[in-house]
Tab-separated table of C-alpha atoms in Angstrom:
chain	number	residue	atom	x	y	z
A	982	UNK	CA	283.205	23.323	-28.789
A	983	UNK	CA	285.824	24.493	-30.764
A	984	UNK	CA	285.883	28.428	-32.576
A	985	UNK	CA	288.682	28.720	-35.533
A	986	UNK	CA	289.570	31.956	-36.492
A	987	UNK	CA	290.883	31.815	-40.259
A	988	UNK	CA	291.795	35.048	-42.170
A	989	UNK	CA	293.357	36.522	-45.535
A	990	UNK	CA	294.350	40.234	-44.586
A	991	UNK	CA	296.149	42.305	-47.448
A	992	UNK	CA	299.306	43.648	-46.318
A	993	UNK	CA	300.279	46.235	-48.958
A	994	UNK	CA	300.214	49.289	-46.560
A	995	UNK	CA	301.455	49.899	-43.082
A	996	UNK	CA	297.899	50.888	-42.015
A	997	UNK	CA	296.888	47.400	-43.348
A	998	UNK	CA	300.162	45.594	-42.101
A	999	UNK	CA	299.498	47.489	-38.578
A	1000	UNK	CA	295.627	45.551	-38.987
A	1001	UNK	CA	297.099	42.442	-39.177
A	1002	UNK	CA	299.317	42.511	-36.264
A	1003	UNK	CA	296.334	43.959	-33.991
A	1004	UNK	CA	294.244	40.982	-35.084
A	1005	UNK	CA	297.097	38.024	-34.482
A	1006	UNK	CA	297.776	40.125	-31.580
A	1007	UNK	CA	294.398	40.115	-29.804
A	1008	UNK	CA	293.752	36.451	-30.352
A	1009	UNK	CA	296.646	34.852	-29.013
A	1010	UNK	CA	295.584	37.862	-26.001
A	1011	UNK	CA	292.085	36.298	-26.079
A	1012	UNK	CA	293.758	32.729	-25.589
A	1013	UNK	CA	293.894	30.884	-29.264
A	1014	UNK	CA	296.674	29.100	-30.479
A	1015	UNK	CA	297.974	29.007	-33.851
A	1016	UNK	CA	297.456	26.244	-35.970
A	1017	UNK	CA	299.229	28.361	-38.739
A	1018	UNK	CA	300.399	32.463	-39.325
A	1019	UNK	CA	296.689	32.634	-40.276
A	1020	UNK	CA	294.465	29.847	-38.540
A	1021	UNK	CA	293.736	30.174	-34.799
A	1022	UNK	CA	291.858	27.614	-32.080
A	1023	UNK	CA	290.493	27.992	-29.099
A	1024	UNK	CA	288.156	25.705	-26.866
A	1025	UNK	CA	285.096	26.902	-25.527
A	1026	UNK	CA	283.034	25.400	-22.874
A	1027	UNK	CA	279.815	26.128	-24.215
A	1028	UNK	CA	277.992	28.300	-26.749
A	1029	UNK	CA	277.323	31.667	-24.420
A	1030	UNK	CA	281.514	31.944	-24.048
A	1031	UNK	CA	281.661	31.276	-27.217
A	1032	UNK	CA	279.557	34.222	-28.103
A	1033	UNK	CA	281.623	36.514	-25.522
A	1034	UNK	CA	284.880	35.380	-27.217
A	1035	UNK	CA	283.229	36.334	-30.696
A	1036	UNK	CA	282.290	39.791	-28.962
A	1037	UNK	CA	285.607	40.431	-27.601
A	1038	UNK	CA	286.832	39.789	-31.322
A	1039	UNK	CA	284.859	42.015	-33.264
A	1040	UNK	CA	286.832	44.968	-32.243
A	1041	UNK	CA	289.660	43.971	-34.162
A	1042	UNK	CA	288.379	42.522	-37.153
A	1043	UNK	CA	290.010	44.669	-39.984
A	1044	UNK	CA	287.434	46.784	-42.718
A	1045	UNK	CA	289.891	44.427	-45.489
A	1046	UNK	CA	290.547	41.428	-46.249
A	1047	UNK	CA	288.203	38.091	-45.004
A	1048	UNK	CA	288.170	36.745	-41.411
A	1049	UNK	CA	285.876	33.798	-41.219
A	1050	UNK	CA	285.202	32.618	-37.282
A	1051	UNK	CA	284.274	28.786	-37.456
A	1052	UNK	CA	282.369	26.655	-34.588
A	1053	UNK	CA	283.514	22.920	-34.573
A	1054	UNK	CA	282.437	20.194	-32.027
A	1055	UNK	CA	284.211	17.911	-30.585
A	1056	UNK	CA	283.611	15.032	-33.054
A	1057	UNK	CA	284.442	17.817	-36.043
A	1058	UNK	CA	287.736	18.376	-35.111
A	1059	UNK	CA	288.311	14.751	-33.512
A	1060	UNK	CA	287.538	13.051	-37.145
A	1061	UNK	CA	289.773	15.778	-39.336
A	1062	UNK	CA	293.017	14.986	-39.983
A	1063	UNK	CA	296.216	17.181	-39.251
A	1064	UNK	CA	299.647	16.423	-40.537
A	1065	UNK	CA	303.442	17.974	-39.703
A	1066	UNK	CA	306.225	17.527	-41.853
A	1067	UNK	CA	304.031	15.037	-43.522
A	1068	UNK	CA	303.485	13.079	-40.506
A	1069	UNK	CA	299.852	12.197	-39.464
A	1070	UNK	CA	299.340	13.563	-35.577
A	1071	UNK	CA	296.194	13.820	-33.259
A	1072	UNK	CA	293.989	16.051	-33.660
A	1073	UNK	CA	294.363	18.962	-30.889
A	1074	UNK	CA	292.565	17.716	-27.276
A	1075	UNK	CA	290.258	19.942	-25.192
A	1076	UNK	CA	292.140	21.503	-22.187
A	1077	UNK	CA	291.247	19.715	-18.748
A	1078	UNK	CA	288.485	21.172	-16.484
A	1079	UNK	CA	289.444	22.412	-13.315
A	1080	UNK	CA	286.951	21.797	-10.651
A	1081	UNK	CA	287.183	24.116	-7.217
A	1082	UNK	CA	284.959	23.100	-4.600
Protein backbone atom coordinates (compact mmCIF):
# COMPACT_ATOMS: atom_id res chain seq x y z
CA UNK A 1 0.00 0.00 0.00
CA UNK A 2 0.85 3.24 -0.97
CA UNK A 3 -0.05 6.75 1.40
CA UNK A 4 0.28 10.19 -0.77
CA UNK A 5 0.52 13.15 1.06
CA UNK A 6 -0.83 16.14 -1.21
CA UNK A 7 -1.17 19.72 0.20
CA UNK A 8 -2.00 23.52 -0.70
CA UNK A 9 -0.44 25.58 2.31
CA UNK A 10 -0.74 29.52 2.01
CA UNK A 11 2.48 31.11 2.31
CA UNK A 12 1.71 34.82 2.86
CA UNK A 13 3.32 35.04 6.39
CA UNK A 14 6.50 33.75 7.89
CA UNK A 15 4.46 31.92 10.58
CA UNK A 16 2.66 30.23 7.60
CA UNK A 17 5.90 29.95 5.36
CA UNK A 18 7.69 28.47 8.68
CA UNK A 19 4.34 25.72 8.50
CA UNK A 20 5.20 24.72 5.32
CA UNK A 21 8.76 23.96 5.74
CA UNK A 22 7.95 21.90 9.10
CA UNK A 23 5.49 19.83 7.07
CA UNK A 24 7.93 19.08 3.79
CA UNK A 25 10.39 18.78 6.47
CA UNK A 26 8.89 15.99 8.59
CA UNK A 27 7.86 13.87 5.66
CA UNK A 28 10.86 13.47 3.78
CA UNK A 29 12.09 12.78 7.94
CA UNK A 30 9.24 10.21 8.06
CA UNK A 31 10.67 8.60 4.72
CA UNK A 32 8.37 9.95 1.58
CA UNK A 33 9.68 11.04 -1.50
CA UNK A 34 8.56 13.79 -3.56
CA UNK A 35 6.68 13.28 -6.50
CA UNK A 36 6.42 17.17 -6.70
CA UNK A 37 7.17 20.54 -4.12
CA UNK A 38 3.70 19.45 -2.90
CA UNK A 39 2.93 15.61 -3.50
CA UNK A 40 4.73 13.03 -1.32
CA UNK A 41 4.86 8.86 -1.45
CA UNK A 42 5.69 6.49 0.69
CA UNK A 43 5.17 2.57 0.76
CA UNK A 44 3.70 0.92 3.54
CA UNK A 45 3.69 -2.68 4.30
CA UNK A 46 0.39 -2.95 5.61
CA UNK A 47 -2.51 -0.92 7.00
CA UNK A 48 -1.40 -0.76 10.99
CA UNK A 49 2.10 1.20 9.69
CA UNK A 50 0.19 2.92 7.72
CA UNK A 51 -1.85 4.21 10.56
CA UNK A 52 1.49 4.90 12.69
CA UNK A 53 2.89 6.90 9.73
CA UNK A 54 -0.53 8.91 9.66
CA UNK A 55 0.01 9.37 13.57
CA UNK A 56 3.47 10.48 13.34
CA UNK A 57 2.05 13.10 10.72
CA UNK A 58 -0.60 14.71 12.47
CA UNK A 59 1.73 16.75 14.50
CA UNK A 60 2.66 18.77 11.72
CA UNK A 61 -0.29 19.23 9.78
CA UNK A 62 -0.69 23.11 9.62
CA UNK A 63 -4.31 24.87 11.19
CA UNK A 64 -4.26 26.47 7.09
CA UNK A 65 -4.38 25.51 4.08
CA UNK A 66 -5.58 21.60 2.88
CA UNK A 67 -3.42 18.47 3.36
CA UNK A 68 -5.22 15.50 1.99
CA UNK A 69 -3.33 11.93 3.01
CA UNK A 70 -4.35 9.33 0.22
CA UNK A 71 -4.13 5.30 0.51
CA UNK A 72 -3.42 3.65 -2.95
CA UNK A 73 -2.79 -0.13 -3.61
CA UNK A 74 -0.62 -1.54 -5.55
CA UNK A 75 -2.78 -1.94 -8.69
CA UNK A 76 -3.88 2.04 -8.08
CA UNK A 77 -0.71 3.37 -8.55
CA UNK A 78 0.56 0.48 -11.01
CA UNK A 79 -2.41 1.45 -13.65
CA UNK A 80 -1.92 5.55 -13.30
CA UNK A 81 0.15 7.08 -15.52
CA UNK A 82 3.20 9.45 -14.72
CA UNK A 83 5.02 11.50 -17.28
CA UNK A 84 8.57 13.72 -17.19
CA UNK A 85 9.35 16.20 -19.61
CA UNK A 86 6.47 14.74 -21.45
CA UNK A 87 7.85 11.37 -21.51
CA UNK A 88 5.64 8.42 -20.30
CA UNK A 89 7.76 6.47 -17.31
CA UNK A 90 6.79 3.59 -14.83
CA UNK A 91 4.94 4.10 -12.32
CA UNK A 92 7.12 4.20 -8.92
CA UNK A 93 7.93 0.26 -7.64
CA UNK A 94 7.56 -0.89 -4.01
CA UNK A 95 10.99 -1.00 -2.21
CA UNK A 96 12.37 -4.71 -1.80
CA UNK A 97 11.73 -6.65 1.46
CA UNK A 98 14.53 -7.50 3.45
CA UNK A 99 14.24 -10.79 5.11
CA UNK A 100 16.70 -11.53 8.37
CA UNK A 101 16.57 -14.90 9.58
Amino acid sequence: MWLMVQFDLPMDSKIQSLAYRRLRKKLRFLGFTALQKSIYLRWEDSNAAADRTMERLSDCIPAEGNVAVLRLSDRTLESSVFYESGVSVAAPAPPEELLLC
